[in-house]
Amino acid sequence: MYKEYDVIVVGAGHAGCEAAHAAATMGSKVLLITMNMNTIAQMSCNPAMGGVAKGQIVREVDALGGMSGIISDKTMIQFRMLNRSKGPAMWSPRCQSDRMRFAEEWRLALERNLNVDFWQEMVSGLLVEDNKVVGVKTQLGIEFKAKSVVLTNGTFLNGLIHIGEKNFGGGRTAEGKATGITEQLVQLGFEAGRMKTGTPPRVDGRSLDYTKMEEQKGDENPSKFSYLDTPSLTEQRSCWITYTNHEVHDVLKTGFEKSPMFAGRIKGLGPRYCPSVEDKINRFADKDRHQIFVEPEGWNTVEVYVNGFSTSLPEDVQYAALKKIPGFENVRMFRPGYAIEYDFFPPTQLKQTLETKLIQNLFFAGQINGTTGYEEAACQGLMAGINAHQRAQDLPDFTLSRSEAYIGVLIDDLINKGTEEPYRMFTSRAEYRTLLRQDNADIRLTERGHSIGLASEERLNNVNNKKAKTVELIAGLKSLKIKPEEVNAKLEVIGTSALREGTLVINLLKRPDIDMVKLKTLTPEVEAYLCKYSDEILEQAEINVKYESYIEKEQVMVNKLLKFENLKIPVNFDYANLKAISNEGRQKLSRIRPATIGQASRISGVSPSDVSVLMLYMDR
């Protein structure tokens, strides 16, 4: 057993797995420490990956060379592209996963990486010398040395589980909490806080009556997450939708007096956009019903996840309320839902690399930073793992800007604005979402991932081929001519205006009611030309053609703002001397210590006039 490593990763959830894989793939010797080897990459909450904005993140992780997309493709049981009725900037891939197979595939992927070692035990503290982390210490007193350390502790730091009036220590049901790290970090000068999340009960699918529910099938032609040649989904399992009602709400209300949330026993703030069912019926008393998604946990298991029924009410109240839901009249419950409180560290204490400002070579990723969601955790783990490797090997930092990736938006939001409730990614958080689409993540990021030794040569060849084929296809559409007599009858059937004179095929594609599928039907010549290209290339070309002006406008905005991102602020800049800046502005700038003018402009409480004064002072 080695005692010295390049990188140590503490925690083996979605952040820890991506961090360990990234650093090891890039060449670092990595030790992954977890309290339970049997729960590596456990899907603690719903068995699904992706969704609105989250699906874009998974594709970005994949484009950079991470594993979440590949693991999802190998273990999905259903795939849906959400928001297809909207523009491509809103299209978001989502899959239902096989919970057990997802965890197994992640563990096997890590075990196949010869640069990854494992150790099962609780880490009780860090080894710190001269404000630099040099390793970790375990509960057994074993010391492992490392050049950099990544903490991805999830909900385990002083985790406290609540079910009604009962509470007990734990980071997840049937798993213990982690102690020691929070207390040490606070002594070292870190600010800590408490957050809360929750999970619904799991039930026996054999006891449900699906005839009383709405079936939710996967896409007819399912896609996938990874840009590599991962398996295609040929068979899918359905999810189902049902609803709460007044009877359900009345039963739940009988447990309110024992609710740890309403009684004040839970101090941490929960996720605003994923509230518990009791919170929903309390806050939205005018609603007659709330949607419940009935999601299978895998291909073969009968266990079902009751999405939308997250709760910490007493288990008997949970069970009685479930039985009032249509289709759940004879339900058998496997395990109750619960809420969990845990420690986090406000992310304004981090640099853009996710390295802490107080302790050199120490990185935080995932829920320790106040985020919620597998996808948000995975991308932070990837970036922390990359930068932990870069630091261990004395290589330059690796960061992504807001205009390059949703990952860049997430990290920039966290380090500049912080968060007082679990942070979740939405498309509305990205000001350049026309540029940051799920279809072009490989074009945006694979070359960058390859440049640092993470994305493979195969990935780079794939993306270069995609770019070349897309350019070639669009050039052909610009040269291919079409005559009114050839197409007007078919244009009338499509419901679009007829041609008065000959035109280029690309002009027809620019019409909102004509896509590549309809374009193929116009003439045999057009069909023969388009059939030479894959569906991926056809889609990429169609988006580029239809949204060309929007893409160009956003790129102009990006280029204008780049000058602010490139204006560096000295690390030890003394903001106290800037009397023309507001008191709040000085306080925020002194605390967060932005690296650039662009970063300073995005800090809550720093006004545009404060930024102007700062720029004038920098010019001097």
Coordinates of C-alpha atoms in Angstrom, one line a residue:
M1 CA 0.0 0.0 0.0
Y2 CA 1.4 3.4 -1.0
K3 CA 1.4 6.2 1.5
E4 CA 2.2 9.0 -0.9
Y5 CA 0.1 10.1 -3.8
D6 CA -0.2 13.0 -6.3
V7 CA -3.9 13.4 -5.6
I8 CA -6.1 12.2 -2.8
V9 CA -9.9 12.3 -3.3
V10 CA -12.1 12.1 -0.2
G11 CA -15.6 10.7 -1.1
A12 CA -16.7 8.5 -3.9
G13 CA -20.0 10.1 -5.0
H14 CA -20.5 11.7 -8.4
A15 CA -18.0 14.5 -7.7
G16 CA -15.4 12.1 -6.2
C17 CA -15.6 9.6 -9.1
E18 CA -15.1 12.3 -11.8
A19 CA -12.2 13.9 -9.8
A20 CA -10.4 10.6 -9.3
H21 CA -10.9 9.5 -12.9
A22 CA -9.8 12.9 -14.4
A23 CA -6.6 13.2 -12.3
A24 CA -5.7 9.5 -12.9
T25 CA -6.3 9.7 -16.6
M26 CA -4.1 12.7 -16.9
G27 CA -1.3 10.8 -15.2
S28 CA -1.5 11.5 -11.5
K29 CA -1.3 8.6 -8.9
V30 CA -4.6 8.9 -7.1
L31 CA -6.0 7.5 -3.9
L32 CA -9.8 7.4 -3.6
I33 CA -11.0 7.2 0.0
T34 CA -14.6 6.3 0.8
M35 CA -16.4 5.1 3.9
N36 CA -18.1 2.3 1.9
M37 CA -16.6 0.7 -1.2
N38 CA -20.1 -0.8 -1.9
T39 CA -21.7 2.6 -2.5
I40 CA -19.3 4.1 -5.0
A41 CA -21.3 6.4 -7.4
Q42 CA -24.5 5.7 -5.5
M43 CA -27.5 7.5 -6.9
S44 CA -28.8 8.6 -3.5
C45 CA -31.9 10.3 -4.8
N46 CA -33.7 9.7 -8.1
P47 CA -32.2 7.2 -10.6
A48 CA -31.8 9.6 -13.5
M49 CA -29.2 11.8 -15.2
G50 CA -29.7 15.0 -17.1
G51 CA -32.7 17.2 -17.5
V52 CA -33.1 20.9 -18.2
A53 CA -29.6 22.5 -18.1
K54 CA -28.3 19.4 -16.3
G55 CA -28.3 17.4 -19.5
Q56 CA -26.1 20.1 -21.1
I57 CA -23.7 19.7 -18.2
V58 CA -23.4 15.9 -18.7
R59 CA -22.6 16.5 -22.3
E60 CA -19.9 19.0 -21.4
V61 CA -18.4 16.6 -18.9
D62 CA -18.3 14.0 -21.6
A63 CA -16.8 16.4 -24.2
L64 CA -13.9 17.2 -21.8
G65 CA -13.2 13.5 -21.3
G66 CA -15.2 12.7 -18.2
M67 CA -17.2 9.5 -17.6
S68 CA -20.7 10.5 -16.5
G69 CA -22.1 10.5 -20.1
I70 CA -20.5 7.1 -20.9
I71 CA -21.8 5.5 -17.7
S72 CA -25.3 6.9 -18.3
D73 CA -25.4 5.6 -21.8
K74 CA -24.4 2.1 -20.6
T75 CA -27.0 1.9 -17.9
M76 CA -30.0 3.9 -19.1
I77 CA -33.4 2.3 -19.2
Q78 CA -35.2 5.3 -20.9
F79 CA -34.1 8.4 -22.8
R80 CA -36.0 11.6 -23.5
M81 CA -34.9 14.9 -25.1
L82 CA -36.8 17.5 -23.1
N83 CA -38.1 20.8 -24.5
R84 CA -38.1 19.7 -28.2
S85 CA -41.0 22.1 -28.8
K86 CA -38.6 25.0 -28.0
G87 CA -35.4 26.2 -29.7
P88 CA -32.3 24.1 -29.6
A89 CA -30.8 26.2 -26.8
M90 CA -33.4 24.6 -24.6
W91 CA -33.2 21.0 -25.7
S92 CA -32.0 19.0 -22.7
P93 CA -31.2 15.3 -22.7
R94 CA -32.4 13.2 -19.8
C95 CA -32.3 9.5 -19.0
Q96 CA -33.8 7.1 -16.5
S97 CA -30.9 4.9 -15.1
D98 CA -30.6 1.5 -13.6
R99 CA -29.4 2.5 -10.2
M100 CA -27.4 -0.7 -9.4
R101 CA -25.8 -0.9 -12.8
F102 CA -24.9 2.8 -12.8
A103 CA -22.9 2.3 -9.5
E104 CA -21.3 -0.9 -10.8
E105 CA -20.2 0.6 -14.1
W106 CA -18.6 3.5 -12.3
R107 CA -16.7 1.3 -9.9
L108 CA -15.5 -1.0 -12.7
A109 CA -14.4 2.0 -14.8
L110 CA -12.3 3.3 -11.8
E111 CA -10.9 -0.1 -11.1
R112 CA -9.7 -0.4 -14.7
N113 CA -7.7 2.8 -14.3
L114 CA -4.3 1.6 -13.0
N115 CA -3.5 5.0 -11.5
V116 CA -6.4 4.7 -9.0
D117 CA -6.0 3.1 -5.6
F118 CA -8.8 2.7 -3.1
W119 CA -9.1 2.9 0.7
Q120 CA -12.2 2.2 2.7
E121 CA -12.3 4.3 5.9
M122 CA -13.4 7.7 7.2
V123 CA -11.1 10.6 6.8
S124 CA -11.1 12.5 10.1
G125 CA -8.7 15.3 9.3
L126 CA -6.3 17.0 6.9
L127 CA -2.5 17.3 7.2
V128 CA -1.7 20.9 6.8
E129 CA 1.7 22.6 6.9
D130 CA 2.3 26.3 6.4
N131 CA -1.2 26.8 5.0
K132 CA -0.7 24.0 2.5
V133 CA -2.4 20.6 2.6
V134 CA 0.0 17.7 2.5
G135 CA -2.3 14.8 3.0
V136 CA -5.1 13.3 5.2
K137 CA -5.5 11.4 8.4
T138 CA -8.0 8.6 8.8
Q139 CA -10.1 7.4 11.7
L140 CA -7.5 4.6 12.4
G141 CA -4.8 7.2 12.6
I142 CA -3.2 6.3 9.2
E143 CA -1.6 9.2 7.4
F144 CA -1.6 9.4 3.6
K145 CA 0.5 12.1 2.0
A146 CA -0.4 13.9 -1.2
K147 CA 0.5 16.9 -3.3
S148 CA -3.1 17.9 -3.5
V149 CA -6.4 16.9 -1.9
V150 CA -10.0 17.1 -3.2
L151 CA -12.9 17.0 -0.7
T152 CA -16.1 15.7 -2.1
N153 CA -17.9 14.7 1.1
G154 CA -21.5 15.1 -0.2
T155 CA -24.1 15.0 2.6
F156 CA -21.8 13.2 5.1
L157 CA -20.2 16.0 7.0
N158 CA -22.0 15.8 10.3
G159 CA -25.0 14.5 8.5
L160 CA -28.2 14.3 10.5
I161 CA -31.2 12.3 9.1
H162 CA -34.8 13.3 10.1
I163 CA -37.9 11.1 9.9
G164 CA -40.7 12.7 11.9
E165 CA -39.6 13.3 15.5
K166 CA -36.8 10.8 15.1
N167 CA -33.3 11.9 14.0
F168 CA -30.0 10.1 13.9
G169 CA -26.5 10.7 12.5
G170 CA -25.8 9.6 8.9
G171 CA -24.7 10.7 5.5
R172 CA -27.3 8.5 3.8
T173 CA -29.8 6.0 5.0
A174 CA -28.0 3.0 6.7
E175 CA -24.6 4.8 6.4
G176 CA -22.7 6.8 9.0
K177 CA -21.8 10.4 9.1
A178 CA -18.3 11.9 8.7
T179 CA -16.9 13.9 11.6
G180 CA -13.7 15.9 12.2
I181 CA -13.2 17.7 8.9
T182 CA -15.7 20.5 9.5
E183 CA -14.3 21.2 13.0
Q184 CA -10.7 21.4 11.7
L185 CA -11.6 23.6 8.7
V186 CA -13.5 26.0 11.0
Q187 CA -10.4 26.2 13.2
L188 CA -8.3 27.0 10.1
G189 CA -10.5 30.0 9.4
F190 CA -13.2 28.6 7.1
E191 CA -16.8 29.7 7.3
A192 CA -19.3 26.8 7.5
G193 CA -23.1 26.5 7.2
R194 CA -25.9 23.9 7.1
M195 CA -28.0 22.8 4.3
K196 CA -30.9 20.3 3.9
T197 CA -32.0 17.9 1.2
G198 CA -34.6 15.1 1.1
T199 CA -35.6 12.0 -0.6
P200 CA -39.0 10.2 -1.1
P201 CA -40.1 6.7 0.0
R202 CA -39.3 3.8 -2.2
V203 CA -42.1 1.3 -2.9
D204 CA -42.7 -2.2 -4.4
G205 CA -43.7 -1.8 -8.1
R206 CA -45.6 -5.1 -7.9
S207 CA -48.1 -3.5 -5.6
L208 CA -49.0 -0.6 -7.9
D209 CA -52.0 -0.3 -10.3
Y210 CA -50.5 1.3 -13.4
T211 CA -53.9 1.3 -15.2
K212 CA -54.8 4.3 -13.0
M213 CA -51.7 6.3 -14.1
E214 CA -50.5 8.1 -17.3
E215 CA -47.8 6.2 -19.1
Q216 CA -44.7 8.3 -20.0
K217 CA -42.7 6.5 -22.7
G218 CA -39.2 7.3 -23.8
D219 CA -38.3 8.9 -27.2
E220 CA -39.2 6.9 -30.3
N221 CA -35.6 7.3 -31.6
P222 CA -33.6 7.6 -28.4
S223 CA -30.4 9.5 -28.4
K224 CA -27.6 9.4 -25.8
F225 CA -25.2 11.5 -23.8
S226 CA -21.7 10.6 -25.0
Y227 CA -20.0 11.8 -28.2
L228 CA -18.2 8.4 -28.3
D229 CA -19.7 5.3 -29.8
T230 CA -21.5 4.1 -26.7
P231 CA -24.3 1.5 -26.9
S232 CA -27.6 2.6 -28.4
L233 CA -30.8 2.1 -26.5
T234 CA -33.0 -0.5 -28.3
E235 CA -35.5 -1.2 -25.5
Q236 CA -36.9 1.1 -22.9
R237 CA -38.9 1.0 -19.7
S238 CA -41.8 3.4 -19.2
C239 CA -42.2 5.8 -16.3
W240 CA -45.7 6.8 -15.1
I241 CA -47.5 9.9 -13.8
T242 CA -50.1 10.2 -11.1
Y243 CA -51.3 12.9 -8.8
T244 CA -51.9 13.8 -5.2
N245 CA -55.4 14.9 -4.2
H246 CA -57.3 16.5 -1.2
E247 CA -57.3 13.1 0.7
V248 CA -53.6 12.8 0.3
H249 CA -53.1 16.4 1.5
D250 CA -55.4 15.9 4.5
V251 CA -53.5 12.8 5.6
L252 CA -50.1 14.6 5.2
K253 CA -51.4 17.6 7.3
T254 CA -52.0 15.2 10.3
G255 CA -48.3 14.8 10.5
F256 CA -47.4 18.5 10.4
E257 CA -47.0 18.9 14.1
K258 CA -44.4 16.1 14.0
S259 CA -42.6 17.5 11.0
P260 CA -39.0 18.4 11.7
M261 CA -39.2 21.2 9.1
F262 CA -42.3 22.9 10.6
A263 CA -41.2 22.3 14.2
G264 CA -37.9 24.0 13.6
R265 CA -35.7 21.0 14.2
I266 CA -34.2 21.4 10.7
K267 CA -32.0 24.5 10.6
G268 CA -30.5 24.1 7.1
L269 CA -32.2 25.5 4.0
G270 CA -33.5 23.1 1.5
P271 CA -33.7 23.3 -2.3
R272 CA -36.2 25.9 -3.5
Y273 CA -37.0 24.1 -6.7
C274 CA -37.4 20.6 -5.3
P275 CA -39.4 21.1 -2.1
S276 CA -40.8 18.3 0.1
V277 CA -44.4 17.3 -0.5
E278 CA -45.5 18.8 2.9
D279 CA -43.8 22.0 1.9
K280 CA -45.6 22.0 -1.4
I281 CA -49.1 21.6 0.1
N282 CA -48.3 24.2 2.7
R283 CA -46.9 26.8 0.4
F284 CA -49.3 26.1 -2.5
A285 CA -52.5 25.6 -0.5
D286 CA -54.6 26.7 -3.5
K287 CA -53.4 23.7 -5.6
D288 CA -55.8 20.7 -5.7
R289 CA -53.1 18.3 -6.7
H290 CA -49.4 17.8 -7.4
Q291 CA -47.7 15.7 -10.0
I292 CA -46.1 12.4 -8.9
F293 CA -43.6 10.7 -11.2
V294 CA -43.4 6.9 -10.7
E295 CA -39.9 5.9 -11.8
P296 CA -38.5 2.3 -12.0
E297 CA -35.1 1.9 -10.3
G298 CA -33.7 -0.5 -13.0
W299 CA -34.3 -3.1 -15.6
N300 CA -35.0 -6.0 -13.3
T301 CA -35.7 -4.7 -9.8
V302 CA -39.3 -4.1 -8.6
E303 CA -38.2 -1.1 -6.5
V304 CA -39.8 2.2 -7.6
Y305 CA -38.9 5.8 -6.9
V306 CA -41.8 8.1 -6.0
N307 CA -40.5 11.3 -7.5
G308 CA -42.4 14.4 -6.2
F309 CA -43.1 12.9 -2.8
S310 CA -39.9 13.9 -1.0
T311 CA -40.8 14.0 2.7
S312 CA -39.5 13.9 6.3
L313 CA -42.9 13.2 7.9
P314 CA -43.3 10.2 10.2
E315 CA -43.2 6.9 8.3
D316 CA -46.8 5.9 9.3
V317 CA -48.1 9.3 7.9
Q318 CA -46.1 8.7 4.7
Y319 CA -47.6 5.3 4.2
A320 CA -51.1 6.4 4.9
A321 CA -50.8 9.3 2.5
L322 CA -49.3 7.1 -0.3
K323 CA -52.3 4.8 -0.1
K324 CA -54.6 7.7 -1.1
I325 CA -52.7 8.3 -4.4
P326 CA -54.4 6.8 -7.5
G327 CA -52.7 3.5 -8.3
F328 CA -51.1 3.3 -4.8
E329 CA -54.2 1.9 -3.0
N330 CA -52.4 -1.4 -2.2
V331 CA -48.9 0.0 -2.0
R332 CA -46.1 -1.7 -0.1
M333 CA -43.3 0.6 1.1
F334 CA -39.7 -0.6 1.1
R335 CA -38.3 2.4 3.0
P336 CA -39.6 5.8 4.1
G337 CA -38.5 9.1 2.8
Y338 CA -36.3 11.3 5.0
A339 CA -34.6 14.7 5.2
I340 CA -30.9 15.1 5.8
E341 CA -29.0 18.1 7.2
Y342 CA -25.3 18.4 6.4
D343 CA -22.4 20.9 6.6
F344 CA -21.3 22.9 3.6
F345 CA -18.7 25.7 3.1
P346 CA -19.9 28.9 1.3
P347 CA -18.1 28.7 -2.1
T348 CA -17.0 32.3 -2.1
Q349 CA -14.0 30.9 -0.2
L350 CA -12.8 29.2 -3.4
K351 CA -10.8 30.3 -6.5
Q352 CA -12.1 29.6 -10.0
T353 CA -10.1 26.4 -10.0
L354 CA -12.1 25.2 -6.9
E355 CA -9.0 25.4 -4.8
T356 CA -9.6 27.0 -1.5
K357 CA -8.2 30.5 -0.9
L358 CA -7.1 29.7 2.7
I359 CA -5.3 26.4 2.2
Q360 CA -3.1 25.8 -0.9
N361 CA -3.6 22.6 -2.9
L362 CA -7.0 21.9 -1.2
F363 CA -10.0 21.6 -3.5
F364 CA -13.7 21.4 -2.7
A365 CA -16.3 19.8 -5.1
G366 CA -20.0 18.9 -5.0
Q367 CA -22.4 19.4 -2.2
I368 CA -19.7 20.6 0.2
N369 CA -19.9 23.8 -2.0
G370 CA -23.7 24.2 -1.5
T371 CA -24.9 22.6 -4.8
T372 CA -27.5 20.0 -5.3
G373 CA -27.7 17.4 -8.1
Y374 CA -25.6 14.6 -9.5
E375 CA -24.7 16.7 -12.6
E376 CA -23.6 19.8 -10.7
A377 CA -21.5 17.6 -8.5
A378 CA -19.9 15.6 -11.4
C379 CA -18.8 18.7 -13.3
Q380 CA -17.3 20.2 -10.1
G381 CA -15.5 17.0 -9.4
L382 CA -14.1 16.9 -13.0
M383 CA -12.8 20.5 -12.7
A384 CA -11.4 19.9 -9.2
G385 CA -9.7 16.7 -10.3
I386 CA -8.2 18.4 -13.4
N387 CA -6.8 21.3 -11.3
A388 CA -5.6 19.0 -8.5
H389 CA -3.6 17.1 -11.1
Q390 CA -2.3 20.4 -12.6
R391 CA -1.2 21.7 -9.2
A392 CA 0.5 18.4 -8.3
Q393 CA 2.4 18.4 -11.6
D394 CA 3.2 22.2 -11.5
L395 CA 1.1 22.8 -14.6
P396 CA -1.2 25.8 -15.4
D397 CA -4.7 26.2 -14.0
F398 CA -7.6 25.0 -16.1
T399 CA -10.8 27.1 -16.0
L400 CA -13.9 27.6 -18.2
S401 CA -15.6 31.0 -18.7
R402 CA -19.3 31.7 -18.7
S403 CA -19.3 31.9 -22.5
E404 CA -17.6 28.5 -22.9
A405 CA -19.7 26.2 -20.8
Y406 CA -22.5 25.8 -18.3
I407 CA -19.8 24.4 -16.1
G408 CA -18.2 27.9 -16.3
V409 CA -21.5 29.5 -15.4
L410 CA -22.0 27.2 -12.4
I411 CA -18.5 27.8 -10.9
D412 CA -18.6 31.6 -11.6
D413 CA -21.9 31.8 -9.9
L414 CA -20.7 29.9 -6.9
I415 CA -17.4 31.7 -6.3
N416 CA -18.8 35.2 -6.9
K417 CA -22.4 35.1 -5.6
G418 CA -22.2 32.2 -3.2
T419 CA -25.4 30.4 -2.3
E420 CA -27.7 30.4 0.8
E421 CA -29.8 27.4 -0.5
P422 CA -28.8 24.3 -2.5
Y423 CA -27.7 25.6 -5.9
R424 CA -29.3 24.0 -9.0
M425 CA -28.4 24.8 -12.6
F426 CA -31.1 26.3 -14.9
T427 CA -30.8 27.4 -18.5
S428 CA -31.9 30.9 -17.3
R429 CA -28.6 31.2 -15.4
A430 CA -26.6 31.3 -18.6
E431 CA -26.6 34.5 -20.6
Y432 CA -25.1 32.8 -23.6
R433 CA -27.3 29.8 -23.8
T434 CA -27.6 30.0 -27.6
L435 CA -23.9 29.3 -27.7
L436 CA -24.0 26.7 -24.9
R437 CA -26.2 24.1 -26.5
Q438 CA -26.2 20.3 -25.7
D439 CA -25.5 19.5 -29.4
N440 CA -22.2 21.5 -29.7
A441 CA -20.5 20.7 -26.3
D442 CA -17.9 18.6 -28.1
I443 CA -17.2 21.5 -30.5
R444 CA -16.8 23.9 -27.6
L445 CA -14.8 21.7 -25.2
T446 CA -13.1 18.6 -26.7
E447 CA -10.1 20.4 -28.0
R448 CA -9.5 21.9 -24.6
G449 CA -9.9 18.6 -22.9
H450 CA -7.5 17.0 -25.3
S451 CA -4.9 19.8 -24.7
I452 CA -4.6 18.8 -21.1
G453 CA -4.4 15.1 -21.7
L454 CA -8.0 14.1 -20.6
A455 CA -10.0 13.9 -23.8
S456 CA -8.7 11.1 -26.0
E457 CA -7.4 11.3 -29.6
E458 CA -10.5 9.4 -30.7
R459 CA -12.7 12.2 -29.3
L460 CA -10.6 14.9 -31.0
N461 CA -10.8 13.1 -34.4
N462 CA -14.6 12.7 -34.0
V463 CA -15.1 16.4 -33.3
N464 CA -12.8 17.5 -36.1
N465 CA -14.7 15.2 -38.5
K466 CA -18.0 16.6 -37.3
K467 CA -16.9 20.2 -37.8
A468 CA -15.6 19.4 -41.3
K469 CA -18.7 17.5 -42.4
T470 CA -21.0 20.3 -41.1
V471 CA -19.0 23.0 -43.0
E472 CA -19.1 20.7 -46.1
L473 CA -22.9 20.2 -45.8
I474 CA -23.7 23.9 -45.4
A475 CA -21.5 24.7 -48.4
G476 CA -23.4 22.3 -50.5
L477 CA -26.7 23.8 -49.4
K478 CA -25.4 27.2 -50.5
S479 CA -24.7 25.9 -54.0
L480 CA -27.6 23.5 -54.6
K481 CA -30.4 25.3 -56.5
I482 CA -34.0 24.6 -56.7
K483 CA -36.8 25.7 -59.1
P484 CA -40.4 26.7 -58.3
E485 CA -41.9 24.1 -60.6
E486 CA -40.0 21.3 -58.8
V487 CA -41.1 22.1 -55.3
N488 CA -44.2 24.4 -55.1
A489 CA -46.7 21.6 -54.9
K490 CA -44.8 20.0 -52.0
L491 CA -44.3 23.4 -50.3
E492 CA -48.1 23.8 -50.4
V493 CA -48.5 20.5 -48.6
I494 CA -46.0 21.5 -46.0
G495 CA -47.9 24.7 -45.4
T496 CA -45.2 27.2 -46.4
S497 CA -45.3 29.9 -49.2
A498 CA -44.5 28.9 -52.8
L499 CA -41.4 30.1 -54.6
R500 CA -41.8 32.8 -57.3
E501 CA -38.3 32.2 -58.6
G502 CA -35.4 29.8 -58.3
T503 CA -33.5 29.9 -55.1
L504 CA -30.8 28.1 -53.1
V505 CA -31.8 25.1 -50.9
I506 CA -30.2 26.9 -47.9
N507 CA -32.9 29.6 -48.1
L508 CA -35.7 27.1 -47.8
L509 CA -34.0 25.6 -44.7
K510 CA -34.0 29.1 -43.1
R511 CA -37.8 29.0 -43.1
P512 CA -39.1 28.1 -39.6
D513 CA -41.6 25.5 -40.9
I514 CA -39.0 23.5 -42.9
D515 CA -36.5 21.2 -41.3
M516 CA -34.0 18.6 -42.7
V517 CA -36.7 15.9 -42.8
K518 CA -39.0 18.0 -44.9
L519 CA -36.1 19.3 -47.0
K520 CA -35.4 15.7 -48.1
T521 CA -38.9 15.3 -49.5
L522 CA -38.6 18.2 -52.0
T523 CA -36.6 16.7 -54.8
P524 CA -34.7 13.4 -55.4
E525 CA -31.5 15.5 -55.9
V526 CA -31.8 17.1 -52.5
E527 CA -32.7 13.8 -50.8
A528 CA -29.6 12.1 -52.4
Y529 CA -27.4 14.9 -51.2
L530 CA -28.7 15.0 -47.6
C531 CA -28.6 11.2 -47.3
K532 CA -24.8 11.2 -47.5
Y533 CA -24.7 12.7 -44.0
S534 CA -25.5 11.3 -40.5
D535 CA -28.4 12.6 -38.4
E536 CA -25.9 14.3 -36.1
I537 CA -24.4 16.3 -39.0
L538 CA -27.8 17.2 -40.4
E539 CA -29.0 18.5 -37.0
Q540 CA -25.8 20.5 -36.5
A541 CA -26.0 22.1 -39.9
E542 CA -29.7 22.9 -39.5
I543 CA -29.1 24.6 -36.1
N544 CA -26.2 26.6 -37.5
V545 CA -28.3 27.7 -40.5
K546 CA -31.5 28.6 -38.7
Y547 CA -29.9 30.4 -35.7
E548 CA -26.9 31.9 -37.5
S549 CA -27.9 35.5 -36.7
Y550 CA -28.6 34.7 -33.0
I551 CA -25.3 32.9 -32.6
E552 CA -23.4 35.7 -34.2
K553 CA -25.0 38.3 -31.9
E554 CA -24.1 36.4 -28.8
Q555 CA -20.6 35.9 -30.0
V556 CA -20.2 39.7 -30.5
M557 CA -21.4 40.2 -26.9
V558 CA -18.9 37.6 -25.7
N559 CA -16.1 39.3 -27.6
K560 CA -17.0 42.7 -26.1
L561 CA -16.9 41.4 -22.6
L562 CA -13.7 39.4 -23.0
K563 CA -11.6 42.5 -22.4
F564 CA -12.9 42.7 -18.9
E565 CA -12.2 39.0 -18.3
N566 CA -8.6 39.6 -19.4
L567 CA -8.0 42.5 -17.0
K568 CA -6.3 40.9 -14.1
I569 CA -6.4 42.3 -10.6
P570 CA -3.3 41.8 -8.4
V571 CA -3.8 39.1 -5.7
N572 CA -3.0 41.5 -2.8
F573 CA -4.9 44.5 -4.2
D574 CA -5.8 46.9 -1.3
Y575 CA -9.5 47.7 -1.8
A576 CA -9.6 49.7 1.5
N577 CA -7.9 52.6 -0.2
L578 CA -10.6 52.9 -2.8
K579 CA -12.8 55.5 -1.0
A580 CA -14.9 56.2 -4.1
I581 CA -16.3 52.6 -4.0
S582 CA -19.3 51.9 -1.8
N583 CA -18.8 50.3 1.6
E584 CA -20.6 47.2 0.5
G585 CA -18.5 47.0 -2.7
R586 CA -15.3 47.3 -0.7
Q587 CA -16.4 44.6 1.8
K588 CA -17.4 42.2 -1.0
L589 CA -14.3 42.8 -3.1
S590 CA -12.0 42.4 0.0
R591 CA -13.7 39.1 1.0
I592 CA -14.0 37.5 -2.4
R593 CA -10.9 38.9 -4.0
P594 CA -11.8 38.6 -7.7
A595 CA -9.1 37.6 -10.1
T596 CA -10.3 39.9 -13.0
I597 CA -12.5 43.0 -13.6
G598 CA -15.0 40.7 -15.2
Q599 CA -15.3 38.6 -12.1
A600 CA -15.6 41.7 -9.9
S601 CA -18.5 42.9 -12.0
R602 CA -20.5 39.8 -11.3
I603 CA -20.2 39.9 -7.5
S604 CA -23.5 40.7 -5.7
G605 CA -23.3 44.1 -4.1
V606 CA -20.6 45.4 -6.4
S607 CA -22.3 48.1 -8.6
P608 CA -21.3 49.2 -12.1
S609 CA -20.0 52.5 -10.7
D610 CA -17.8 50.5 -8.3
V611 CA -16.4 48.6 -11.3
S612 CA -15.8 51.9 -13.1
V613 CA -13.8 53.3 -10.2
L614 CA -11.8 50.0 -10.0
M615 CA -11.0 50.2 -13.7
L616 CA -9.9 53.8 -13.4
Y617 CA -7.6 53.0 -10.5
M618 CA -6.2 50.0 -12.4
D619 CA -5.4 52.3 -15.4
R620 CA -3.3 54.5 -13.2

